[in-house]
Amino acid sequence: MLTLKQLRENKAEAVRRLAKKGVDAEPIITRIEELDDKRKALQNELDNCLAEQNQAAKQIGMLMGKGLKEEAEAKKQEVAGLKVRSQQLKEESERAAEQLQAEIVLLPNFPADIVPE
């Protein structure tokens, strides 16, 4: 099976080699790149959301320690919203990864270099 790295590092070579097998790989590889970009963006957003959750959780402890219960409750509500968002992002990221894998398996392996054009 081809890897994402192989397809990303030398797209033109992949298209040329797969053409030997009669496969028009350009649109499939473009779709794979789009799905990978989407997956990366979702993962980045998820990481940021989780970082915000951690930061807010620390602030809750600090606010509770200072006796500021109302502010702490507001932060708890914020964290609850962030948890819901992070779960959504995780699910979207998993779907994008599944779609990416489904597209990659559509491509056959490269033919041997000795196969004529």
Short mmCIF file of C-alpha atoms in Angstrom, two decimals:
data_model
loop_
_atom_site.label_atom_id
_atom_site.label_comp_id
_atom_site.label_asym_id
_atom_site.label_seq_id
_atom_site.Cartn_x
_atom_site.Cartn_y
_atom_site.Cartn_z
CA MET A 1 0.00 0.00 0.00
CA LEU A 2 1.18 3.50 -0.77
CA THR A 3 1.82 5.87 2.08
CA LEU A 4 0.77 9.45 2.50
CA LYS A 5 4.42 10.44 2.68
CA GLN A 6 5.12 8.86 -0.72
CA LEU A 7 2.22 10.73 -2.29
CA ARG A 8 2.97 14.08 -0.68
CA GLU A 9 6.72 14.15 -1.26
CA ASN A 10 6.58 13.47 -4.98
CA LYS A 11 3.10 13.81 -6.39
CA ALA A 12 4.24 14.09 -10.01
CA GLU A 13 6.29 10.89 -9.75
CA ALA A 14 3.35 9.06 -8.17
CA VAL A 15 1.01 10.20 -10.96
CA ARG A 16 3.55 9.15 -13.62
CA ARG A 17 4.18 5.71 -12.10
CA LEU A 18 0.49 4.97 -11.55
CA ALA A 19 -0.26 6.01 -15.13
CA LYS A 20 1.76 2.94 -16.17
CA LYS A 21 -1.06 0.91 -14.65
CA GLY A 22 -3.70 2.98 -16.40
CA VAL A 23 -4.72 4.82 -13.23
CA ASP A 24 -5.55 8.54 -13.38
CA ALA A 25 -4.17 9.22 -9.92
CA GLU A 26 -4.07 13.02 -10.00
CA PRO A 27 -7.66 13.60 -8.73
CA ILE A 28 -7.34 10.86 -6.12
CA ILE A 29 -4.04 12.23 -4.82
CA THR A 30 -5.48 15.75 -4.75
CA ARG A 31 -8.43 14.47 -2.69
CA ILE A 32 -6.02 12.66 -0.37
CA GLU A 33 -4.04 15.87 0.16
CA GLU A 34 -7.25 17.81 0.89
CA LEU A 35 -8.40 15.21 3.43
CA ASP A 36 -4.98 15.19 5.08
CA ASP A 37 -4.99 18.99 5.33
CA LYS A 38 -8.48 18.85 6.84
CA ARG A 39 -7.40 16.18 9.34
CA LYS A 40 -4.36 18.24 10.34
CA ALA A 41 -6.43 21.40 10.78
CA LEU A 42 -8.99 19.54 12.92
CA GLN A 43 -6.21 18.02 15.04
CA ASN A 44 -4.64 21.45 15.52
CA GLU A 45 -7.98 22.92 16.56
CA LEU A 46 -8.56 19.98 18.92
CA ASP A 47 -5.14 20.45 20.50
CA ASN A 48 -5.88 24.15 21.04
CA CYS A 49 -9.26 23.35 22.56
CA LEU A 50 -7.72 20.82 24.96
CA ALA A 51 -5.05 23.35 25.94
CA GLU A 52 -7.79 25.90 26.71
CA GLN A 53 -9.57 23.28 28.83
CA ASN A 54 -6.42 22.63 30.83
CA GLN A 55 -5.76 26.32 31.32
CA ALA A 56 -9.35 26.95 32.43
CA ALA A 57 -9.22 24.00 34.84
CA LYS A 58 -6.13 25.49 36.49
CA GLN A 59 -7.92 28.83 36.77
CA ILE A 60 -10.90 27.15 38.42
CA GLY A 61 -8.66 25.76 41.15
CA MET A 62 -7.04 29.14 41.62
CA LEU A 63 -10.40 30.93 41.81
CA MET A 64 -11.79 28.39 44.28
CA GLY A 65 -8.68 28.82 46.42
CA LYS A 66 -9.32 32.57 46.52
CA GLY A 67 -12.97 32.01 47.42
CA LEU A 68 -14.32 33.40 44.13
CA LYS A 69 -17.00 30.78 43.63
CA GLU A 70 -19.08 32.73 41.09
CA GLU A 71 -16.11 33.21 38.78
CA ALA A 72 -15.15 29.57 39.27
CA GLU A 73 -18.65 28.45 38.29
CA ALA A 74 -18.46 30.60 35.16
CA LYS A 75 -15.17 28.91 34.28
CA LYS A 76 -16.76 25.51 34.88
CA GLN A 77 -19.44 26.38 32.34
CA GLU A 78 -16.73 27.44 29.90
CA VAL A 79 -14.91 24.14 30.42
CA ALA A 80 -18.13 22.21 29.83
CA GLY A 81 -18.55 23.98 26.48
CA LEU A 82 -14.93 23.28 25.59
CA LYS A 83 -15.40 19.58 26.41
CA VAL A 84 -18.36 19.36 24.07
CA ARG A 85 -16.42 21.14 21.32
CA SER A 86 -13.35 18.94 21.81
CA GLN A 87 -15.50 15.80 21.51
CA GLN A 88 -16.99 17.10 18.26
CA LEU A 89 -13.54 17.90 16.91
CA LYS A 90 -12.25 14.47 17.89
CA GLU A 91 -15.12 12.77 16.04
CA GLU A 92 -14.62 14.96 12.95
CA SER A 93 -10.90 14.25 12.98
CA GLU A 94 -11.52 10.51 13.20
CA ARG A 95 -13.97 10.67 10.29
CA ALA A 96 -11.45 12.62 8.20
CA ALA A 97 -8.75 10.05 9.01
CA GLU A 98 -11.10 7.22 7.98
CA GLN A 99 -11.94 8.97 4.72
CA LEU A 100 -8.25 9.56 4.09
CA GLN A 101 -7.47 5.89 4.59
CA ALA A 102 -10.37 4.90 2.33
CA GLU A 103 -8.98 7.10 -0.45
CA ILE A 104 -5.40 5.85 -0.09
CA VAL A 105 -6.44 2.22 -0.48
CA LEU A 106 -8.05 3.06 -3.84
CA LEU A 107 -4.59 3.50 -5.32
CA PRO A 108 -2.64 0.43 -6.38
CA ASN A 109 1.02 0.01 -5.52
CA PHE A 110 3.59 1.47 -7.88
CA PRO A 111 4.66 -0.83 -10.66
CA ALA A 112 8.30 -1.93 -10.71
CA ASP A 113 10.72 0.49 -12.36
CA ILE A 114 11.38 -2.03 -15.14
CA VAL A 115 7.77 -1.80 -16.34
CA PRO A 116 7.77 0.18 -19.62
CA GLU A 117 5.81 3.38 -19.99
#
